[in-house]
Amino acid sequence: MSAARPSLISSSFRHAALMVGAVLMLAPFVWMLSTASKPPEEIYSSDLHLIPHHFALWENLRIAFGKADLGRFLLNGVIVTVAIFTCQVLIALPAAYALAKLRFVGRKALFALVLFGILIPPQATAIPVFLLLHQLGALDSYAALVLPFTISVFGIFLMRQFFMTVPDDLLDAARMDGMSEFAIVWRVMLPTAIPAVTAFGIFSVVAHWNDYFWPLIVLNSQQYYTPPLAVAHFRNAEAGTSYGPLMAAAIVIITPLVVAFLLAQRRFIEGITLTGLK
Amino acid sequence: MSDAAVSLRDLDALTTTARASAKPRRRGRGTVAYGLVAPAFTLMLLMLLGPLAGVIALSFADYQLGAPSFAWIGLANYQQLFADRVFWISLTNTLTYAVIVVPGSVALGLGVAMLIESGTHLRAFYRTIYFLPVMATLIAMAIVWEFMLHPQFGLVNGLIKMVGLAPHPWLQDRGTALYALCAIGIWQAVGFNMVLFLAGLMSIPKHLYDAAEIDGAASAWSRFRLVTWPMLGPVTLFVVVITGIRSFQVFDTVHVLTKGGPSKSTEVLIHTMYMEGFEFFRSGYAAAVTVVFLGLVLLLTLVKSRLAAKQVHYA
């Protein structure tokens, strides 16, 4: 922490403490992998061993894919998260630009509403939004999963803050070249905002890929199930009977985000930091 | 969507009028601004502000999904709510969960961040491992935890048996179920808080530590007390409030692992709201539960803005 070199004692204390914590953080992942790799007789034995005597991961994965259409559920997850993020950017970016760079009556009030909107937890609006979708006959569809999240006031806020730092000269130059305000949004502001858009994208995809509450409320049909609903459904159907395939299914559900995170962990953490800290 | 289209057409008309005036370019840009914010503003009213007003209004009505009509019943939902023993259990459990998870995950997050920052080796490695639970789908990991806590075949009880103690049905005993959920909650939140603290630590200027050392702050503890802790104040406040609000929202682990049981020992506000609103379709009553939840969130936000009044200005 200071300029002085850490002593051997303090450095070994640091590693010892962090390693103990790391083991605790990793334990569920390791146990999940271990259980998913064991045949039933090893899972239901009272002696603890990490490495399976008989390696059954492929068998368990095959059973999991056979019992539930996991491929379909992963595809649903991709469809829903991509649709949500695309809509959020298309709608938030122009608004963020106007709030940051254009003068108009009501701008301050609108920005105050955005700041207020950030404070509203998603569960708070669930009942009326559900009733609205019910009225529209839109429950149990991709639309029900996507529509409520097309607006992200947090996205507007984040990109507005980013746009505030873009020099006005750049915009004036674009206007001199005869660009419309609409063109400026997509051809000048969007390219400069890529770091903020990426950070927001990470936040949005992580939140909606992992969301359980809203899909649980609006869906009935399995064909629209997103990954979290799928694994919960699998567990309810198999409770206490086949932990091997269940753990294999859990691995399949967490893999896309965890692998993406491991491949680009620096960017992920920067993204979360940028979007997490107001 | 159709609302947005209508307002865009109105804006065209406005633009035409504006062109006739003295400063056409400036005015023109002003009206374009309305076109740019119109979709966002419309959706905000439709999906956020309208529903927020709606949930408050509903809490004063006896509306049930599927019922032919409903009536305004004033405070009756709240009277029923406050007279319900389960509601008080649910509120107490929610607060207990927050009171355990917030200090637990904030202190551990800060500790891990400081340990990682205090040396140069394996920083990225530790950061990655501690952040992994934030990324992993909580529902999937909740099921893994359920198996780890399994009375007969779970890892936790296996280790307990190895040291010669009696195994315990953690999630099935009403004395321990809520605490087991708290442990899962802390496990999941530590990494998120760690990242926020890491960002805060990196923003502390190095020369402050040198200055403190020259002034005689020799021990690590005094450097922490004199520099790190005061400089981290705003970040800590933010992390505490964010973690608090997230704790009030606890639902996933409860719904999948315990359904509020055994005997309501893990019933929490959002789970009560879910059951009333989406299992029994008692929308008005569920709306009243939501308003209580909103009250808790608002209270925390007010405390934060009170404490941070001097520091944050966006506009």
Coordinates of C-alpha atoms in Angstrom, one line a residue:
Chain A
M1 CA 0.0 0.0 0.0
S2 CA 2.9 2.3 0.7
A3 CA 6.1 2.9 -1.4
A4 CA 7.9 0.5 0.9
R5 CA 8.3 -3.1 -0.4
P6 CA 5.8 -5.5 1.3
S7 CA 7.7 -7.8 3.6
L8 CA 7.6 -11.5 3.1
I9 CA 5.3 -12.0 6.1
S10 CA 2.7 -9.5 5.0
S11 CA 2.8 -10.9 1.4
S12 CA 2.3 -14.5 2.6
F13 CA -0.5 -13.3 4.8
R14 CA -2.1 -11.6 1.8
H15 CA -1.9 -14.8 -0.3
A16 CA -3.0 -17.0 2.5
A17 CA -6.1 -14.9 3.2
L18 CA -7.0 -14.4 -0.5
M19 CA -6.5 -18.1 -1.2
V20 CA -8.8 -19.2 1.6
G21 CA -11.4 -16.8 0.3
A22 CA -10.9 -18.0 -3.3
V23 CA -11.4 -21.6 -2.3
L24 CA -14.8 -20.6 -0.7
M25 CA -15.8 -18.6 -3.8
L26 CA -14.9 -21.4 -6.1
A27 CA -16.3 -24.3 -4.0
P28 CA -19.8 -24.3 -5.6
F29 CA -18.3 -24.3 -9.1
V30 CA -15.9 -27.1 -8.3
W31 CA -18.6 -29.1 -6.6
M32 CA -20.9 -28.5 -9.6
L33 CA -18.3 -29.8 -12.0
S34 CA -17.5 -32.7 -9.7
T35 CA -21.1 -33.8 -9.3
A36 CA -21.9 -33.4 -13.0
S37 CA -19.0 -35.7 -13.7
K38 CA -20.1 -38.5 -11.4
P39 CA -22.5 -41.4 -12.0
P40 CA -25.5 -41.7 -9.6
E41 CA -23.9 -44.4 -7.3
E42 CA -21.0 -42.0 -6.6
I43 CA -23.3 -39.0 -6.0
Y44 CA -25.4 -40.9 -3.5
S45 CA -22.6 -42.3 -1.5
S46 CA -21.6 -40.8 1.8
D47 CA -17.9 -40.6 1.2
L48 CA -16.6 -37.3 -0.2
H49 CA -14.4 -37.4 -3.2
L50 CA -13.8 -34.7 -5.7
I51 CA -12.5 -36.6 -8.6
P52 CA -15.0 -39.2 -9.9
H53 CA -13.8 -42.8 -10.1
H54 CA -15.9 -43.2 -13.2
F55 CA -16.1 -40.1 -15.4
A56 CA -19.7 -39.6 -16.4
L57 CA -19.9 -35.9 -17.5
W58 CA -20.8 -36.7 -21.1
E59 CA -23.4 -39.2 -20.0
N60 CA -25.0 -36.6 -17.6
L61 CA -24.9 -33.9 -20.3
R62 CA -26.6 -36.3 -22.7
I63 CA -29.3 -37.0 -20.2
A64 CA -29.8 -33.3 -19.5
F65 CA -30.1 -32.4 -23.2
G66 CA -32.4 -35.4 -23.6
K67 CA -34.8 -34.3 -20.8
A68 CA -35.0 -30.6 -21.6
D69 CA -34.5 -28.7 -24.9
L70 CA -31.5 -26.8 -23.5
G71 CA -30.4 -25.7 -26.9
R72 CA -33.8 -24.0 -27.4
F73 CA -33.6 -22.3 -24.0
L74 CA -30.1 -20.9 -24.7
L75 CA -31.3 -19.6 -28.1
N76 CA -34.2 -17.9 -26.3
G77 CA -31.7 -16.3 -23.9
V78 CA -29.7 -15.0 -26.9
I79 CA -32.9 -13.7 -28.7
V80 CA -34.2 -11.9 -25.6
T81 CA -31.0 -10.3 -24.5
V82 CA -30.0 -9.2 -28.0
A83 CA -33.5 -7.8 -28.7
I84 CA -33.5 -5.9 -25.3
F85 CA -30.1 -4.4 -25.8
T86 CA -30.7 -3.4 -29.4
C87 CA -33.9 -1.6 -28.5
Q88 CA -32.3 0.0 -25.4
V89 CA -29.6 1.5 -27.5
L90 CA -31.9 2.6 -30.4
I91 CA -34.1 4.4 -27.9
A92 CA -31.7 5.7 -25.3
L93 CA -28.9 7.0 -27.6
P94 CA -30.9 9.8 -29.3
A95 CA -32.5 10.8 -26.0
A96 CA -29.1 10.9 -24.3
Y97 CA -27.7 13.0 -27.1
A98 CA -30.6 15.5 -26.9
L99 CA -30.2 15.8 -23.1
A100 CA -26.5 16.3 -23.3
K101 CA -26.1 18.6 -26.4
L102 CA -29.4 20.3 -27.4
R103 CA -31.3 23.1 -25.7
F104 CA -35.0 22.7 -25.5
V105 CA -37.8 23.6 -23.1
G106 CA -38.3 20.8 -20.6
R107 CA -34.8 19.4 -20.8
K108 CA -34.1 19.8 -17.1
A109 CA -37.5 18.3 -16.1
L110 CA -36.9 15.4 -18.4
F111 CA -33.4 14.8 -17.0
A112 CA -34.9 14.9 -13.5
L113 CA -37.3 12.2 -14.5
V114 CA -34.5 10.1 -15.8
L115 CA -32.7 10.4 -12.5
F116 CA -35.9 9.6 -10.7
G117 CA -36.5 6.6 -12.9
I118 CA -33.1 5.1 -12.0
L119 CA -34.3 4.8 -8.4
I120 CA -37.4 2.6 -9.3
P121 CA -36.6 -1.1 -8.8
P122 CA -38.0 -3.3 -11.6
Q123 CA -40.2 -5.3 -9.2
A124 CA -42.0 -2.1 -8.2
T125 CA -43.7 -1.8 -11.6
A126 CA -44.3 -5.5 -12.2
I127 CA -48.0 -5.6 -11.3
P128 CA -49.2 -2.8 -13.6
V129 CA -46.9 -3.8 -16.4
F130 CA -48.3 -7.3 -16.1
L131 CA -51.9 -6.0 -16.2
L132 CA -51.0 -3.9 -19.2
L133 CA -49.5 -6.8 -21.1
H134 CA -52.6 -8.9 -20.1
Q135 CA -54.9 -6.2 -21.5
L136 CA -52.9 -6.2 -24.8
G137 CA -53.0 -10.0 -24.9
A138 CA -49.2 -10.0 -25.1
L139 CA -48.4 -12.3 -22.1
D140 CA -46.5 -15.5 -22.8
S141 CA -44.5 -14.3 -25.8
Y142 CA -41.1 -12.8 -26.7
A143 CA -42.8 -9.4 -26.7
A144 CA -43.7 -9.8 -23.0
L145 CA -40.0 -10.6 -22.2
V146 CA -38.6 -7.7 -24.2
L147 CA -41.1 -4.8 -24.2
P148 CA -40.9 -3.7 -20.6
F149 CA -37.1 -3.4 -20.9
T150 CA -36.9 -1.5 -24.1
I151 CA -36.5 1.7 -22.1
S152 CA -33.5 1.9 -19.9
V153 CA -33.3 5.2 -18.0
F154 CA -29.9 4.0 -16.7
G155 CA -28.7 3.7 -20.3
I156 CA -29.9 7.3 -21.0
F157 CA -28.1 8.5 -17.9
L158 CA -24.9 6.7 -18.7
M159 CA -24.6 7.8 -22.3
R160 CA -25.7 11.3 -21.5
Q161 CA -22.9 11.6 -19.0
F162 CA -20.5 10.3 -21.7
F163 CA -21.8 12.7 -24.3
M164 CA -21.3 15.7 -22.0
T165 CA -17.5 15.1 -22.4
V166 CA -17.7 15.2 -26.3
P167 CA -16.5 18.7 -27.5
D168 CA -19.2 20.9 -29.1
D169 CA -16.7 21.7 -31.9
L170 CA -17.0 18.2 -33.2
L171 CA -20.8 18.7 -33.5
D172 CA -20.5 22.1 -35.1
A173 CA -18.1 20.7 -37.7
A174 CA -20.6 18.0 -38.5
R175 CA -23.4 20.5 -38.8
M176 CA -21.2 22.7 -41.1
D177 CA -20.8 19.6 -43.3
G178 CA -24.6 19.6 -43.6
M179 CA -25.3 16.6 -41.3
S180 CA -28.8 16.4 -39.7
E181 CA -29.1 16.0 -36.0
F182 CA -30.4 12.5 -36.6
A183 CA -27.3 11.6 -38.7
I184 CA -25.1 13.1 -36.0
V185 CA -26.5 10.8 -33.4
W186 CA -25.7 7.6 -35.4
R187 CA -22.6 8.7 -37.4
V188 CA -20.8 10.9 -34.9
M189 CA -22.0 10.2 -31.4
L190 CA -22.4 6.4 -31.6
P191 CA -18.8 5.7 -32.8
T192 CA -17.4 8.0 -30.0
A193 CA -19.7 6.4 -27.4
I194 CA -18.5 2.8 -28.1
P195 CA -16.8 2.4 -24.7
A196 CA -20.0 3.6 -22.9
V197 CA -22.2 1.5 -25.1
T198 CA -20.0 -1.6 -24.5
A199 CA -20.1 -1.0 -20.7
F200 CA -23.9 -0.6 -20.8
G201 CA -24.2 -3.7 -23.0
I202 CA -22.3 -5.8 -20.5
F203 CA -24.6 -4.6 -17.7
S204 CA -27.7 -5.1 -19.8
V205 CA -26.9 -8.6 -21.0
V206 CA -25.7 -9.9 -17.6
A207 CA -28.9 -8.5 -16.0
H208 CA -31.3 -10.0 -18.6
W209 CA -29.6 -13.3 -19.2
N210 CA -29.7 -14.0 -15.5
D211 CA -33.2 -12.5 -14.8
Y212 CA -35.6 -15.0 -13.2
F213 CA -38.3 -12.8 -11.8
W214 CA -39.9 -11.3 -14.9
P215 CA -39.8 -14.4 -17.2
L216 CA -41.3 -16.4 -14.3
I217 CA -44.2 -13.9 -14.2
V218 CA -45.1 -13.5 -17.8
L219 CA -44.4 -17.0 -19.3
N220 CA -46.5 -20.2 -19.3
S221 CA -45.2 -22.0 -22.4
Q222 CA -41.9 -23.8 -22.2
Q223 CA -41.1 -22.7 -25.8
Y224 CA -40.2 -19.2 -24.6
Y225 CA -38.3 -20.2 -21.5
T226 CA -35.1 -18.3 -20.8
P227 CA -32.1 -20.2 -19.3
P228 CA -32.8 -19.4 -15.6
L229 CA -36.4 -20.6 -15.9
A230 CA -35.2 -23.7 -17.8
V231 CA -32.9 -24.7 -15.0
A232 CA -35.5 -24.0 -12.3
H233 CA -38.0 -26.1 -14.2
F234 CA -35.5 -28.9 -14.7
R235 CA -34.9 -28.9 -10.9
N236 CA -38.6 -29.0 -10.0
A237 CA -39.1 -31.9 -12.4
E238 CA -36.1 -33.8 -11.1
A239 CA -35.9 -32.7 -7.5
G240 CA -33.8 -35.0 -5.5
T241 CA -33.6 -37.8 -8.1
S242 CA -31.0 -37.0 -10.6
Y243 CA -28.4 -34.5 -9.4
G244 CA -25.8 -35.4 -12.0
P245 CA -27.9 -34.3 -15.0
L246 CA -29.2 -31.3 -13.0
M247 CA -25.6 -30.1 -12.3
A248 CA -24.8 -30.7 -15.9
A249 CA -27.7 -28.5 -16.9
A250 CA -26.5 -25.8 -14.5
I251 CA -23.1 -25.9 -16.2
V252 CA -24.7 -25.4 -19.6
I253 CA -26.8 -22.4 -18.3
I254 CA -23.9 -20.5 -16.7
T255 CA -21.3 -21.3 -19.4
P256 CA -22.0 -18.6 -22.0
L257 CA -21.6 -15.7 -19.6
V258 CA -18.8 -17.2 -17.5
V259 CA -16.8 -18.0 -20.7
A260 CA -17.4 -14.5 -22.1
F261 CA -16.3 -13.1 -18.7
L262 CA -13.1 -15.3 -18.6
L263 CA -12.1 -14.3 -22.1
A264 CA -12.6 -10.6 -21.6
Q265 CA -12.5 -10.2 -17.8
R266 CA -10.6 -6.9 -17.8
R267 CA -13.3 -5.2 -20.0
F268 CA -16.1 -6.9 -18.0
I269 CA -14.8 -5.5 -14.7
E270 CA -14.2 -2.1 -16.2
G271 CA -17.7 -2.2 -17.6
I272 CA -19.3 -3.1 -14.3
T273 CA -17.2 -0.4 -12.5
L274 CA -18.2 2.3 -15.1
T275 CA -21.9 1.4 -15.0
G276 CA -22.0 0.6 -11.3
L277 CA -20.6 3.8 -10.0
K278 CA -22.8 6.7 -10.7
Chain B
M1 CA -45.2 3.1 -30.4
S2 CA -48.2 4.7 -32.1
D3 CA -48.0 7.5 -29.5
A4 CA -44.5 8.3 -30.6
A5 CA -45.6 8.4 -34.3
V6 CA -48.3 10.9 -33.5
S7 CA -46.0 13.2 -31.5
L8 CA -43.5 13.0 -34.4
R9 CA -46.1 14.2 -36.8
D10 CA -47.0 17.0 -34.4
L11 CA -43.4 17.9 -34.2
D12 CA -43.2 18.2 -38.0
A13 CA -46.0 20.8 -37.8
L14 CA -44.1 22.6 -35.1
T15 CA -41.0 22.7 -37.2
T16 CA -42.9 24.2 -40.1
T17 CA -44.1 27.0 -37.8
A18 CA -40.6 27.5 -36.4
R19 CA -39.1 27.9 -39.9
A20 CA -41.1 31.1 -40.4
S21 CA -39.6 32.7 -37.3
A22 CA -36.4 34.8 -36.9
K23 CA -33.9 32.1 -36.0
P24 CA -34.9 29.1 -38.0
R25 CA -31.7 27.0 -37.5
R26 CA -31.7 27.2 -33.7
R27 CA -35.4 26.7 -33.3
G28 CA -35.3 23.9 -35.8
R29 CA -32.7 22.1 -33.8
G30 CA -34.8 22.6 -30.7
T31 CA -37.7 20.8 -32.2
V32 CA -35.6 18.0 -33.6
A33 CA -34.6 17.5 -29.9
Y34 CA -38.3 16.6 -29.1
G35 CA -38.2 14.1 -31.9
L36 CA -35.1 12.5 -30.4
V37 CA -36.4 12.2 -26.9
A38 CA -40.0 11.3 -27.9
P39 CA -39.6 7.5 -28.1
A40 CA -37.7 7.3 -24.8
F41 CA -40.1 9.6 -23.1
T42 CA -43.2 7.8 -24.3
L43 CA -41.8 4.4 -23.2
M44 CA -40.8 5.9 -19.9
L45 CA -44.4 7.0 -19.2
L46 CA -45.7 3.7 -20.5
M47 CA -43.4 1.2 -18.7
L48 CA -42.0 3.1 -15.7
L49 CA -43.8 6.2 -14.5
G50 CA -47.3 5.2 -15.4
P51 CA -46.9 1.8 -13.8
L52 CA -45.4 3.4 -10.7
A53 CA -48.4 5.6 -10.3
G54 CA -50.5 2.5 -11.2
V55 CA -49.1 0.4 -8.4
I56 CA -49.8 3.1 -5.8
A57 CA -53.4 3.6 -7.1
L58 CA -54.0 -0.2 -7.2
S59 CA -53.0 -0.4 -3.5
F60 CA -56.2 1.5 -2.8
A61 CA -58.4 -0.8 -4.8
D62 CA -59.7 -4.3 -4.4
Y63 CA -58.8 -5.3 -7.9
Q64 CA -58.3 -9.0 -8.7
L65 CA -57.2 -10.2 -12.0
G66 CA -60.2 -11.7 -13.9
A67 CA -62.8 -10.0 -11.7
P68 CA -65.4 -8.1 -13.7
S69 CA -65.1 -5.0 -11.6
F70 CA -63.3 -3.4 -8.8
A71 CA -63.9 -0.7 -6.2
W72 CA -61.8 1.9 -4.4
I73 CA -61.4 0.8 -0.9
G74 CA -59.1 3.4 0.6
L75 CA -56.7 2.0 3.2
A76 CA -58.4 -1.4 3.5
N77 CA -55.5 -3.3 1.8
Y78 CA -53.1 -1.7 4.2
Q79 CA -55.3 -2.4 7.2
Q80 CA -55.5 -6.1 6.1
L81 CA -51.7 -6.1 5.5
F82 CA -50.8 -4.6 8.9
A83 CA -53.1 -7.0 10.6
D84 CA -51.5 -10.0 8.8
R85 CA -49.0 -11.9 10.9
V86 CA -47.3 -13.2 7.7
F87 CA -46.6 -9.7 6.5
W88 CA -44.8 -8.8 9.7
I89 CA -42.8 -12.0 9.4
S90 CA -42.0 -11.2 5.8
L91 CA -40.9 -7.6 6.6
T92 CA -38.8 -8.8 9.6
N93 CA -37.1 -11.5 7.4
T94 CA -36.4 -9.0 4.7
L95 CA -34.8 -6.6 7.2
T96 CA -32.9 -9.5 8.9
Y97 CA -31.6 -10.6 5.5
A98 CA -30.4 -7.0 4.7
V99 CA -28.9 -6.5 8.2
I100 CA -26.7 -9.7 7.7
V101 CA -25.9 -9.5 4.0
V102 CA -25.1 -5.8 3.8
P103 CA -22.3 -5.7 6.5
G104 CA -21.1 -9.1 5.5
S105 CA -20.7 -8.5 1.8
V106 CA -19.5 -4.9 2.2
A107 CA -16.8 -5.7 4.8
L108 CA -15.6 -8.8 2.9
G109 CA -15.7 -6.8 -0.4
L110 CA -13.6 -4.1 1.1
G111 CA -11.2 -6.5 2.8
V112 CA -10.7 -8.5 -0.4
A113 CA -10.2 -5.3 -2.5
M114 CA -7.6 -4.0 0.0
L115 CA -5.7 -7.3 0.1
I116 CA -5.7 -7.5 -3.7
E117 CA -4.4 -3.9 -4.0
S118 CA -1.8 -4.3 -1.3
G119 CA 0.5 -6.5 -3.4
T120 CA 1.4 -6.9 -7.0
H121 CA 1.2 -10.6 -7.5
L122 CA -1.8 -12.5 -8.9
R123 CA -4.1 -9.4 -8.9
A124 CA -6.0 -10.3 -12.0
F125 CA -6.3 -13.9 -10.9
Y126 CA -7.9 -13.0 -7.5
R127 CA -10.1 -10.4 -9.1
T128 CA -11.4 -13.0 -11.6
I129 CA -12.1 -15.6 -9.0
Y130 CA -14.0 -13.4 -6.6
F131 CA -16.0 -11.9 -9.4
L132 CA -17.1 -15.2 -10.9
P133 CA -20.2 -15.6 -8.7
V134 CA -21.5 -12.2 -9.9
M135 CA -21.5 -13.5 -13.5
A136 CA -22.9 -17.0 -12.9
T137 CA -26.7 -17.2 -13.2
L138 CA -27.9 -17.1 -9.6
I139 CA -30.7 -19.6 -10.2
A140 CA -28.3 -22.2 -11.5
M141 CA -25.9 -21.5 -8.6
A142 CA -28.8 -21.6 -6.1
I143 CA -29.4 -25.2 -7.2
V144 CA -25.8 -26.0 -6.7
W145 CA -25.9 -24.5 -3.2
E146 CA -29.0 -26.6 -2.5
F147 CA -27.1 -29.7 -3.3
M148 CA -24.0 -28.6 -1.3
L149 CA -26.3 -28.1 1.7
H150 CA -28.1 -31.5 1.1
P151 CA -28.5 -33.2 4.5
Q152 CA -27.1 -36.5 3.3
F153 CA -25.0 -36.1 0.2
G154 CA -24.0 -32.5 0.4
L155 CA -20.4 -31.2 0.7
V156 CA -21.1 -29.0 3.7
N157 CA -22.6 -31.8 5.8
G158 CA -19.9 -34.1 4.5
L159 CA -17.2 -31.8 5.9
I160 CA -19.1 -31.4 9.1
K161 CA -19.3 -35.2 9.5
M162 CA -15.6 -35.5 8.8
V163 CA -14.8 -33.3 11.9
G164 CA -17.1 -35.4 13.9
L165 CA -20.1 -33.1 14.2
A166 CA -23.8 -33.9 13.5
P167 CA -25.0 -33.0 10.0
H168 CA -27.8 -30.4 9.8
P169 CA -30.6 -29.9 7.3
W170 CA -29.8 -26.2 6.8
L171 CA -32.5 -25.3 4.3
Q172 CA -35.2 -27.5 5.9
D173 CA -34.8 -26.2 9.5
R174 CA -36.6 -23.0 10.2
G175 CA -33.9 -21.9 12.6
T176 CA -31.2 -21.9 9.9
A177 CA -33.0 -21.6 6.5
L178 CA -32.8 -17.8 6.4
Y179 CA -29.2 -17.7 7.4
A180 CA -28.3 -20.3 4.7
L181 CA -29.9 -17.9 2.2
C182 CA -27.9 -15.0 3.7
A183 CA -24.7 -17.0 3.2
I184 CA -25.6 -17.6 -0.5
G185 CA -26.4 -13.8 -0.8
I186 CA -23.1 -12.8 0.7
W187 CA -21.2 -15.3 -1.5
Q188 CA -22.9 -13.7 -4.6
A189 CA -22.5 -10.0 -3.6
V190 CA -18.8 -9.9 -2.4
G191 CA -17.3 -9.8 -5.9
F192 CA -19.6 -7.0 -7.0
N193 CA -18.7 -4.9 -4.0
M194 CA -15.0 -5.8 -4.4
V195 CA -15.0 -4.3 -7.9
L196 CA -16.6 -1.1 -6.7
F197 CA -14.1 -0.8 -3.9
L198 CA -11.2 -1.6 -6.3
A199 CA -12.3 1.4 -8.4
G200 CA -12.5 3.5 -5.3
L201 CA -9.0 2.5 -4.1
M202 CA -7.4 3.2 -7.4
S203 CA -8.7 6.7 -7.4
I204 CA -6.9 7.6 -4.1
P205 CA -3.8 9.6 -5.0
K206 CA -0.5 7.8 -4.0
H207 CA 1.0 11.0 -2.6
L208 CA -1.6 11.0 0.2
Y209 CA 0.0 7.8 1.6
D210 CA 3.5 9.3 1.3
A211 CA 2.3 12.5 3.1
A212 CA 0.7 10.4 5.9
E213 CA 3.9 8.4 6.3
I214 CA 6.0 11.6 6.6
D215 CA 3.5 12.8 9.2
G216 CA 4.3 9.7 11.3
A217 CA 1.6 7.3 10.2
A218 CA 3.9 4.3 10.2
S219 CA 1.6 1.4 10.6
A220 CA -0.7 0.0 8.0
W221 CA -3.6 0.5 10.3
S222 CA -2.9 4.2 10.8
R223 CA -2.5 4.7 7.0
F224 CA -5.9 2.9 6.6
R225 CA -7.5 5.1 9.3
L226 CA -6.1 8.4 8.1
V227 CA -6.2 8.0 4.3
T228 CA -8.0 5.0 2.9
W229 CA -11.1 5.0 5.0
P230 CA -11.9 8.8 4.7
M231 CA -11.1 8.7 1.0
L232 CA -13.4 5.7 0.5
G233 CA -16.3 7.3 2.3
P234 CA -18.4 8.2 -0.7
V235 CA -17.8 4.8 -2.4
T236 CA -18.6 2.9 0.8
L237 CA -21.9 4.9 1.2
F238 CA -22.8 4.0 -2.4
V239 CA -21.9 0.3 -1.9
V240 CA -23.9 0.1 1.3
V241 CA -27.0 1.7 -0.3
I242 CA -26.8 -0.4 -3.5
T243 CA -26.3 -3.6 -1.5
G244 CA -29.1 -2.7 0.8
I245 CA -31.5 -2.1 -2.1
R246 CA -30.5 -5.4 -3.7
S247 CA -31.0 -7.2 -0.4
F248 CA -34.6 -5.9 -0.2
Q249 CA -35.1 -7.4 -3.7
V250 CA -34.1 -10.9 -2.7
F251 CA -36.3 -13.4 -4.5
D252 CA -34.6 -15.9 -6.7
T253 CA -33.0 -18.1 -4.0
V254 CA -36.2 -17.9 -1.9
H255 CA -38.5 -18.9 -4.7
V256 CA -36.4 -21.8 -5.9
L257 CA -35.0 -23.2 -2.6
T258 CA -37.5 -22.6 0.1
K259 CA -40.7 -21.0 -1.3
G260 CA -40.7 -18.9 1.9
G261 CA -40.7 -21.9 4.2
P262 CA -40.3 -23.9 6.4
S263 CA -43.2 -22.3 8.2
K264 CA -42.6 -18.8 6.7
S265 CA -39.1 -18.6 8.1
T266 CA -37.7 -17.4 4.7
E267 CA -40.8 -15.4 3.6
V268 CA -39.5 -12.0 2.2
L269 CA -41.4 -9.0 0.8
I270 CA -40.9 -9.6 -2.9
H271 CA -41.8 -13.3 -2.5
T272 CA -45.0 -12.2 -0.7
M273 CA -45.7 -9.8 -3.5
Y274 CA -45.1 -12.4 -6.1
M275 CA -47.4 -15.0 -4.4
E276 CA -50.3 -12.5 -3.8
G277 CA -50.0 -10.8 -7.2
F278 CA -49.1 -13.6 -9.5
E279 CA -50.2 -16.8 -7.9
F280 CA -53.4 -15.6 -6.2
F281 CA -54.0 -12.6 -8.5
R282 CA -54.9 -10.3 -5.7
S283 CA -53.4 -7.3 -7.5
G284 CA -54.6 -4.7 -5.0
Y285 CA -53.2 -6.4 -2.0
A286 CA -49.9 -7.2 -3.8
A287 CA -49.7 -3.6 -4.8
A288 CA -49.9 -2.6 -1.1
V289 CA -47.0 -5.0 -0.4
T290 CA -45.1 -3.3 -3.3
V291 CA -45.7 0.1 -1.8
V292 CA -44.1 -1.0 1.5
F293 CA -41.1 -2.4 -0.5
L294 CA -40.9 1.0 -2.3
G295 CA -41.0 2.7 1.0
L296 CA -37.9 0.8 2.2
V297 CA -36.0 1.6 -1.0
L298 CA -37.0 5.2 -0.8
L299 CA -35.9 5.4 2.8
L300 CA -32.5 4.1 2.0
T301 CA -32.1 6.5 -0.9
L302 CA -33.1 9.4 1.3
V303 CA -30.5 8.5 3.9
K304 CA -27.9 8.3 1.2
S305 CA -28.7 11.6 -0.3
R306 CA -28.8 13.2 3.2
L307 CA -25.3 11.8 3.9
A308 CA -23.9 12.6 0.5
A309 CA -25.6 16.0 0.0
K310 CA -22.4 17.9 -0.5
Q311 CA -20.7 15.6 -2.9
V312 CA -22.8 14.6 -5.9
H313 CA -24.0 17.0 -8.6
Y314 CA -24.9 15.7 -12.1
A315 CA -26.5 18.5 -13.9

